[in-house]
CSV table of C-alpha atoms and ligand atoms in Angstrom, one decimal:
chain,number,residue,atom,x,y,z
A,270,UNK,CA,-25.5,-50.4,59.3
A,271,UNK,CA,-22.0,-49.9,60.6
A,272,UNK,CA,-21.6,-53.7,60.5
A,273,UNK,CA,-22.8,-53.9,57.0
A,274,UNK,CA,-20.6,-51.0,55.9
A,275,UNK,CA,-17.7,-52.8,57.7
A,276,UNK,CA,-18.6,-56.0,55.9
A,277,UNK,CA,-18.7,-54.2,52.6
A,278,UNK,CA,-15.4,-52.5,53.3
A,279,UNK,CA,-13.9,-55.8,54.2
A,280,UNK,CA,-15.2,-57.5,51.0
A,281,UNK,CA,-13.7,-54.7,49.0
A,282,UNK,CA,-10.5,-54.9,50.9
A,283,UNK,CA,-10.4,-58.6,50.5
A,284,UNK,CA,-10.9,-58.5,46.8
A,285,UNK,CA,-8.1,-56.0,46.5
A,286,UNK,CA,-5.9,-58.2,48.7
A,287,UNK,CA,-6.7,-61.2,46.5
A,288,UNK,CA,-5.9,-59.2,43.3
A,289,UNK,CA,-2.7,-58.1,45.0
A,290,UNK,CA,-1.8,-61.6,46.1
A,291,UNK,CA,-2.7,-63.1,42.8
A,292,UNK,CA,-0.6,-60.6,41.0
A,293,UNK,CA,2.3,-61.1,43.4
A,294,UNK,CA,2.1,-64.8,42.8
A,295,UNK,CA,2.0,-64.4,39.1
A,296,UNK,CA,4.9,-62.0,39.1
A,297,UNK,CA,6.9,-64.2,41.4
A,298,UNK,CA,6.5,-67.2,39.0
A,299,UNK,CA,7.4,-64.9,36.1
A,300,UNK,CA,10.5,-63.8,37.9
A,301,UNK,CA,11.6,-67.4,38.2
A,302,UNK,CA,11.8,-67.5,34.4
A,303,UNK,CA,12.9,-64.0,33.7
A,304,UNK,CA,16.6,-64.7,33.3
A,305,UNK,CA,16.1,-67.7,31.1
A,306,UNK,CA,13.7,-65.7,28.9
A,307,UNK,CA,16.2,-62.9,28.5
A,308,UNK,CA,14.0,-60.3,30.3
A,309,UNK,CA,16.8,-59.2,32.6
A,310,UNK,CA,19.4,-56.6,31.8
A,311,UNK,CA,21.8,-54.2,33.5
A,312,UNK,CA,21.6,-50.5,33.1
A,313,UNK,CA,24.7,-48.5,34.0
A,314,UNK,CA,24.9,-45.1,35.7
A,315,UNK,CA,28.2,-43.2,35.6
A,316,UNK,CA,29.9,-41.8,38.7
A,317,UNK,CA,32.0,-38.7,38.2
A,318,UNK,CA,35.0,-37.4,40.0
A,319,UNK,CA,34.5,-34.2,42.0
A,320,UNK,CA,35.2,-31.8,39.2
A,321,UNK,CA,33.1,-33.8,36.7
A,322,UNK,CA,36.0,-34.0,34.3
A,323,UNK,CA,36.1,-37.8,34.3
A,324,UNK,CA,34.0,-40.8,34.7
A,325,UNK,CA,35.1,-42.8,37.7
A,326,UNK,CA,33.1,-45.9,36.9
A,327,UNK,CA,29.6,-47.0,36.5
A,328,UNK,CA,27.0,-48.7,38.8
A,329,UNK,CA,25.2,-51.6,37.4
A,330,UNK,CA,21.5,-51.6,38.2
A,331,UNK,CA,19.2,-54.5,37.4
A,332,UNK,CA,16.3,-54.1,35.1
A,333,UNK,CA,13.4,-56.5,34.5
A,334,UNK,CA,11.3,-56.0,31.4
A,335,UNK,CA,8.1,-58.0,31.9
A,336,UNK,CA,6.2,-58.8,28.7
A,337,UNK,CA,2.8,-57.6,30.0
A,338,UNK,CA,3.7,-55.1,32.8
A,339,UNK,CA,6.7,-53.4,31.2
A,340,UNK,CA,9.5,-52.4,33.5
A,341,UNK,CA,9.1,-53.7,37.0
A,342,UNK,CA,11.1,-51.5,39.4
A,343,UNK,CA,14.0,-53.2,41.3
A,344,UNK,CA,12.4,-52.0,44.6
A,345,UNK,CA,9.6,-54.4,43.7
A,346,UNK,CA,11.3,-57.4,42.2
A,347,UNK,CA,14.6,-57.5,44.3
A,348,UNK,CA,12.7,-57.9,47.6
A,349,UNK,CA,10.5,-60.4,45.9
A,350,UNK,CA,13.5,-62.4,44.7
A,351,UNK,CA,14.9,-62.3,48.2
A,352,UNK,CA,11.7,-63.6,49.7
A,353,UNK,CA,11.4,-66.4,47.3
A,354,UNK,CA,14.9,-67.6,47.2
A,355,UNK,CA,15.7,-66.3,43.7
A,356,UNK,CA,18.2,-63.7,44.6
A,357,UNK,CA,21.3,-66.0,44.5
A,358,UNK,CA,20.5,-66.9,40.9
A,359,UNK,CA,19.8,-63.3,39.9
A,360,UNK,CA,22.8,-62.1,41.9
A,361,UNK,CA,25.1,-64.6,40.1
A,362,UNK,CA,23.8,-63.4,36.8
A,363,UNK,CA,24.6,-59.8,37.7
A,364,UNK,CA,28.1,-60.7,38.7
A,365,UNK,CA,28.7,-62.6,35.5
A,366,UNK,CA,27.0,-60.0,33.3
A,367,UNK,CA,28.9,-57.1,34.8
A,368,UNK,CA,32.2,-58.9,34.1
A,369,UNK,CA,31.1,-59.9,30.6
A,370,UNK,CA,30.2,-56.3,29.9
A,371,UNK,CA,33.5,-54.9,31.1
A,372,UNK,CA,35.3,-57.3,28.8
A,373,UNK,CA,33.0,-56.3,25.9
A,374,UNK,CA,33.7,-52.6,26.5
A,375,UNK,CA,37.4,-53.3,26.8
A,376,UNK,CA,37.2,-54.7,23.3
A,377,UNK,CA,35.5,-51.5,22.2
A,378,UNK,CA,38.3,-49.5,23.7
A,379,UNK,CA,36.5,-48.3,26.8
A,380,UNK,CA,38.1,-49.5,30.0
A,381,UNK,CA,35.4,-49.2,32.6
A,382,UNK,CA,35.2,-50.0,36.3
A,383,UNK,CA,31.8,-51.4,37.4
A,384,UNK,CA,30.0,-51.5,40.7
A,385,UNK,CA,27.4,-54.1,41.5
A,386,UNK,CA,24.9,-54.2,44.3
A,387,UNK,CA,24.9,-57.2,46.6
A,388,UNK,CA,22.0,-58.4,48.7
A,389,UNK,CA,22.2,-59.8,52.2
A,390,UNK,CA,21.6,-63.4,50.9
A,391,UNK,CA,24.6,-63.1,48.7
A,392,UNK,CA,26.7,-62.0,51.7
A,393,UNK,CA,25.6,-65.2,53.4
A,394,UNK,CA,26.6,-67.4,50.5
A,395,UNK,CA,29.6,-69.5,51.6
A,396,UNK,CA,31.0,-69.5,48.1
A,397,UNK,CA,30.3,-65.9,47.2
A,398,UNK,CA,34.0,-65.1,46.9
A,399,UNK,CA,34.6,-68.1,44.7
A,400,UNK,CA,31.7,-67.1,42.5
A,401,UNK,CA,33.0,-63.6,42.1
A,402,UNK,CA,36.5,-64.8,41.5
A,403,UNK,CA,35.4,-67.3,38.8
A,404,UNK,CA,33.3,-64.7,37.0
A,405,UNK,CA,36.4,-62.4,37.0
A,406,UNK,CA,38.5,-65.2,35.7
A,407,UNK,CA,36.0,-66.3,33.1
A,408,UNK,CA,36.0,-62.8,31.5
A,409,UNK,CA,39.6,-62.0,32.3
A,410,UNK,CA,38.9,-58.9,34.5
A,411,UNK,CA,41.2,-57.7,37.2
A,412,UNK,CA,39.5,-57.8,40.6
A,413,UNK,CA,40.4,-54.2,41.3
A,414,UNK,CA,37.9,-53.1,38.5
A,415,UNK,CA,35.0,-54.5,40.4
A,416,UNK,CA,33.3,-52.7,43.3
A,417,UNK,CA,30.6,-54.3,45.5
A,418,UNK,CA,28.0,-52.0,47.0
A,419,UNK,CA,26.2,-53.2,50.2
A,420,UNK,CA,23.5,-51.1,51.8
A,421,UNK,CA,24.4,-49.9,55.2
A,422,UNK,CA,21.4,-51.4,56.9
A,423,UNK,CA,22.1,-54.8,55.4
A,424,UNK,CA,25.8,-54.6,56.2
A,425,UNK,CA,25.0,-53.9,59.9
A,426,UNK,CA,22.3,-56.5,60.2
A,427,UNK,CA,24.8,-59.2,60.9
A,428,UNK,CA,28.2,-57.6,61.3
A,429,UNK,CA,30.0,-60.9,61.4
A,430,UNK,CA,28.5,-62.1,58.1
A,431,UNK,CA,29.4,-58.8,56.5
A,432,UNK,CA,32.8,-58.8,57.9
A,433,UNK,CA,33.6,-62.3,56.6
A,434,UNK,CA,32.2,-61.6,53.2
A,435,UNK,CA,34.1,-58.2,53.0
A,436,UNK,CA,37.3,-59.8,54.1
A,437,UNK,CA,37.0,-62.5,51.5
A,438,UNK,CA,36.2,-60.1,48.7
A,439,UNK,CA,39.0,-57.8,49.7
A,440,UNK,CA,41.4,-60.7,49.8
A,441,UNK,CA,40.9,-61.3,46.1
A,442,UNK,CA,41.2,-57.6,45.4
A,443,UNK,CA,37.6,-56.5,45.0
A,444,UNK,CA,36.7,-53.0,46.3
A,445,UNK,CA,33.8,-52.4,48.7
A,446,UNK,CA,31.4,-49.6,49.2
A,447,UNK,CA,28.7,-49.0,51.9
A,448,UNK,CA,25.6,-47.9,50.1
A,449,UNK,CA,22.8,-45.6,51.3
A,450,UNK,CA,25.0,-44.5,54.1
A,451,UNK,CA,23.1,-42.6,56.9
A,452,UNK,CA,19.9,-44.6,56.7
A,453,UNK,CA,21.1,-47.5,58.8
A,454,UNK,CA,22.3,-47.4,62.4
A,455,UNK,CA,26.0,-48.2,62.2
A,456,UNK,CA,28.1,-47.5,65.1
A,457,UNK,CA,31.5,-46.1,64.3
A,458,UNK,CA,33.1,-49.1,65.9
A,459,UNK,CA,31.3,-51.3,63.3
A,460,UNK,CA,32.5,-49.2,60.5
A,461,UNK,CA,36.0,-49.7,61.6
A,462,UNK,CA,35.6,-53.4,61.4
A,463,UNK,CA,34.7,-53.4,57.8
A,464,UNK,CA,37.5,-53.3,55.2
A,465,UNK,CA,35.5,-50.9,52.9
A,466,UNK,CA,37.0,-48.3,50.7
A,467,UNK,CA,34.0,-46.1,50.0
A,468,UNK,CA,30.9,-44.7,51.6
A,469,UNK,CA,27.9,-43.7,49.5
A,470,UNK,CA,25.8,-41.0,51.2
A,471,UNK,CA,22.1,-41.7,50.8
A,472,UNK,CA,20.0,-39.7,48.4
A,473,UNK,CA,17.8,-38.4,51.2
A,474,UNK,CA,20.6,-36.2,52.6
A,475,UNK,CA,21.6,-35.0,49.1
A,476,UNK,CA,18.0,-34.0,48.4
A,477,UNK,CA,17.8,-31.7,51.4
A,478,UNK,CA,21.2,-30.1,51.0
A,479,UNK,CA,20.0,-26.9,49.6
A,480,UNK,CA,17.2,-26.4,52.1
A,481,UNK,CA,18.4,-28.0,55.3
A,482,UNK,CA,21.3,-26.9,57.4
A,483,UNK,CA,21.1,-30.2,59.2
A,484,UNK,CA,21.5,-32.2,56.0
A,485,UNK,CA,24.4,-30.1,55.1
A,486,UNK,CA,26.0,-30.6,58.5
A,487,UNK,CA,25.5,-34.3,58.3
A,488,UNK,CA,27.1,-34.6,54.9
A,489,UNK,CA,30.0,-32.4,56.0
A,490,UNK,CA,30.5,-34.6,59.0
A,491,UNK,CA,30.2,-37.9,57.0
A,492,UNK,CA,32.8,-36.6,54.5
A,493,UNK,CA,35.2,-35.7,57.2
A,494,UNK,CA,34.7,-39.0,59.1
A,495,UNK,CA,35.1,-40.9,55.9
A,496,UNK,CA,38.3,-39.1,55.0
A,497,UNK,CA,39.7,-39.6,58.5
A,498,UNK,CA,39.1,-43.3,58.0
A,499,UNK,CA,40.7,-43.3,54.6
A,500,UNK,CA,37.4,-43.9,52.8
A,501,UNK,CA,36.3,-42.1,49.6
A,502,UNK,CA,32.9,-40.5,49.6
A,503,UNK,CA,30.3,-40.7,46.9
A,504,UNK,CA,27.0,-38.7,46.8
A,505,UNK,CA,24.1,-40.5,45.1
A,506,UNK,CA,21.0,-38.9,43.7
A,507,UNK,CA,22.6,-35.5,42.7
A,508,UNK,CA,19.9,-33.7,40.8
A,509,UNK,CA,20.7,-30.0,40.8
A,510,UNK,CA,23.7,-27.8,40.2
A,511,UNK,CA,23.1,-26.3,43.7
A,512,UNK,CA,23.6,-29.7,45.3
A,513,UNK,CA,26.6,-30.4,43.1
A,514,UNK,CA,28.3,-27.1,44.2
A,515,UNK,CA,27.7,-27.8,47.9
A,516,UNK,CA,29.1,-31.3,47.5
A,517,UNK,CA,32.2,-30.0,45.8
A,518,UNK,CA,32.6,-27.4,48.5
A,519,UNK,CA,32.3,-30.2,51.1
A,520,UNK,CA,35.1,-32.2,49.3
A,521,UNK,CA,32.9,-35.1,48.2
A,522,UNK,CA,35.0,-37.3,46.0
A,523,UNK,CA,32.5,-38.7,43.5
A,524,UNK,CA,29.1,-37.6,42.4
A,525,UNK,CA,26.3,-39.6,40.8
A,526,UNK,CA,22.8,-38.6,39.8
A,527,UNK,CA,20.3,-37.5,37.2
A,528,UNK,CA,22.1,-34.2,36.9
A,529,UNK,CA,25.0,-36.0,35.2
A,530,UNK,CA,23.4,-39.1,33.7
A,531,UNK,CA,20.5,-41.5,34.3
A,532,UNK,CA,21.2,-45.3,34.3
A,533,UNK,CA,21.4,-46.4,30.6
A,534,UNK,CA,21.8,-49.6,28.6
A,535,UNK,CA,25.4,-50.7,27.9
A,536,UNK,CA,25.2,-49.8,24.3
A,537,UNK,CA,24.2,-46.2,25.1
A,538,UNK,CA,27.0,-45.8,27.6
A,539,UNK,CA,29.7,-46.2,24.9
A,540,UNK,CA,28.1,-43.4,22.8
A,541,UNK,CA,27.5,-41.2,25.8
A,542,UNK,CA,31.0,-41.6,27.2
A,543,UNK,CA,32.6,-40.8,23.9
A,544,UNK,CA,30.5,-37.7,23.6
A,545,UNK,CA,31.6,-36.6,27.1
A,546,UNK,CA,35.0,-37.4,28.6
A,547,UNK,CA,37.9,-39.5,27.7
A,548,UNK,CA,37.7,-42.6,29.9
A,549,UNK,CA,40.5,-44.7,28.5
A,550,UNK,CA,42.9,-44.1,31.4
A,551,UNK,CA,40.9,-43.7,34.5
A,552,UNK,CA,42.8,-44.3,37.8
A,553,UNK,CA,41.1,-47.3,39.2
A,554,UNK,CA,42.2,-46.9,42.7
A,555,UNK,CA,39.1,-46.0,44.8
B,1692,LIG,P1,20.8,-48.1,45.0
B,1692,LIG,O1,21.9,-49.1,44.8
B,1692,LIG,O2,21.0,-47.1,46.1
B,1692,LIG,O3,20.8,-47.4,43.5
B,1692,LIG,C1,20.4,-46.0,43.4
B,1692,LIG,C2,19.0,-45.9,42.9
B,1692,LIG,O4,18.7,-44.5,42.7
B,1692,LIG,C3,18.8,-46.5,41.5
B,1692,LIG,O5,17.4,-46.9,41.5
B,1692,LIG,C4,19.0,-45.3,40.6
B,1692,LIG,O6,18.3,-45.4,39.3
B,1692,LIG,C5,18.4,-44.2,41.4
B,1692,LIG,N1,18.9,-42.9,41.1
B,1692,LIG,C6,20.2,-42.6,40.6
B,1692,LIG,N2,20.3,-41.2,40.4
B,1692,LIG,C7,19.2,-40.7,40.9
B,1692,LIG,C8,18.7,-39.3,41.0
B,1692,LIG,O7,19.4,-38.3,40.7
B,1692,LIG,N3,17.5,-39.1,41.5
B,1692,LIG,C9,16.7,-40.1,41.8
B,1692,LIG,N4,15.4,-39.9,42.2
B,1692,LIG,N5,17.1,-41.4,41.7
B,1692,LIG,C10,18.3,-41.7,41.3
B,1692,LIG,P2,16.9,-48.3,40.9
B,1692,LIG,O8,17.7,-48.6,39.7
B,1692,LIG,O9,15.5,-48.3,40.8
B,1692,LIG,O10,17.4,-49.3,42.0
B,1692,LIG,C11,16.8,-49.3,43.3
B,1692,LIG,C12,17.6,-50.1,44.3
B,1692,LIG,O11,17.4,-51.5,43.9
B,1692,LIG,C13,19.1,-49.9,44.3
B,1692,LIG,O12,19.4,-48.8,45.1
B,1692,LIG,C14,19.6,-51.2,44.9
B,1692,LIG,O13,19.5,-51.2,46.3
B,1692,LIG,C15,18.6,-52.2,44.3
B,1692,LIG,N6,19.2,-52.9,43.1
B,1692,LIG,C16,19.3,-52.5,41.8
B,1692,LIG,N7,19.9,-53.4,41.1
B,1692,LIG,C17,20.3,-54.4,42.0
B,1692,LIG,C18,21.1,-55.6,41.8
B,1692,LIG,O14,21.6,-56.0,40.7
B,1692,LIG,N8,21.2,-56.4,42.9
B,1692,LIG,C19,20.7,-56.0,44.1
B,1692,LIG,N9,20.9,-56.8,45.2
B,1692,LIG,N10,20.1,-54.9,44.3
B,1692,LIG,C20,19.9,-54.1,43.2
B,1693,LIG,MG1,24.0,-49.0,44.8
B,1694,LIG,MG1,22.5,-46.2,46.9
B,1695,LIG,MG1,19.6,-45.9,47.4
C-alpha cells in the first residue's frame, strides 16, 4: 500500500513537475520575444534625502507584462533571463531605456538621476563600459547622472570581475552602489577594493528595525562603517514612519520604500514629483 501511495504521490509530483517545466519553457520562449513585442517597461521608485524634502533620484525596476499571465515578477524572469542567456539583451535595453527616459524627462523640465540594476553577467561583459558610454552618448546624458546598483552577493562572487567592471564604470564617471547590503558575505577588505559610492542596506534589516535591537545595531554599525569609508547609505524597503524615524536618527542618507512611493511608470513620476517636491536642481553628487 505504501508503495502504491508512493507511486501515486510520485505520479502527482511528476505531473506537477511537468506542468511547471512546461510553463517555464513557455515563459522562457516568451521572454525571448518580450522586448521586441513591447512587453517590457521600466518602473521608477524615488529615493529621498534624509529629511524627505527632496527626491535624490529614482531606481529603475524592470517590468514584464505577459499577455496571458499579466505581470511576471522580476524575481521570476530575471533569474530566468540569466539562466537562458537573455540577460545581456535585457540589460542593454535597460541601460538604453533609462538614458532615453532621463532625456525625455529633461525635455519636460525634470532633471532626474537614475539608478539601474546590473546582473553578474553584465559585469562579465567585456564591453559593458562601452555599452554604457554609448547609451549615455546617444541620449546626451552626463555619466554622473547614472548610478549602477550591484547586489552585494553578486559583487563578491568574483571580486576581480566586479573590481574591473566598477573601475571601468567609475572611469567614465558613472556612480556605483552595493545593493542588498548585509545579505552577502563581504569582508571589509573586499569592500575597500571596490570604488563604490553608496551602500544600500537590505530590506530585511529595515523590516526588523522597530522590533529587533540587533537589526538596529547592525544598521547603526553599517551607517558608521559606510560613512568612515566615505560611502553614502540608502535604506531600502522603508514601510513605516517608525522605521523612517529610526533611520533618520541613525544618520541614514537616503530612504526608499513604500512609505514614500511605490515603483511607478515614467509618466506617473512626472505628475507625482510635481505634486511633491521641486526636483529641478537636485545635487547629483552621491
Ligand atoms: P532590488 O534592486 O533590491 O529592488 C528593490 C525591490 O524591492 C523592488 O522589487 C521594489 O519594488 C521592492 N520594494 C521597494 N520598496 C519596497 C517596500 O517598501 N516594501 C517591499 N516589500 N518591497 C519594496 P522588484 O521590482 O520586484 O525587483 C526585485 C529585484 O529584481 C530587484 O531587487 C533587483 O534585484 C531585480 N531587478 C529588477 N529590475 C532589474 C533590472 O532591470 N536588471 C536586473 N539585473 N535586476 C533587476
Ligand atoms: Mg536595486
Ligand atoms: Mg535592493
Ligand atoms: Mg532587494
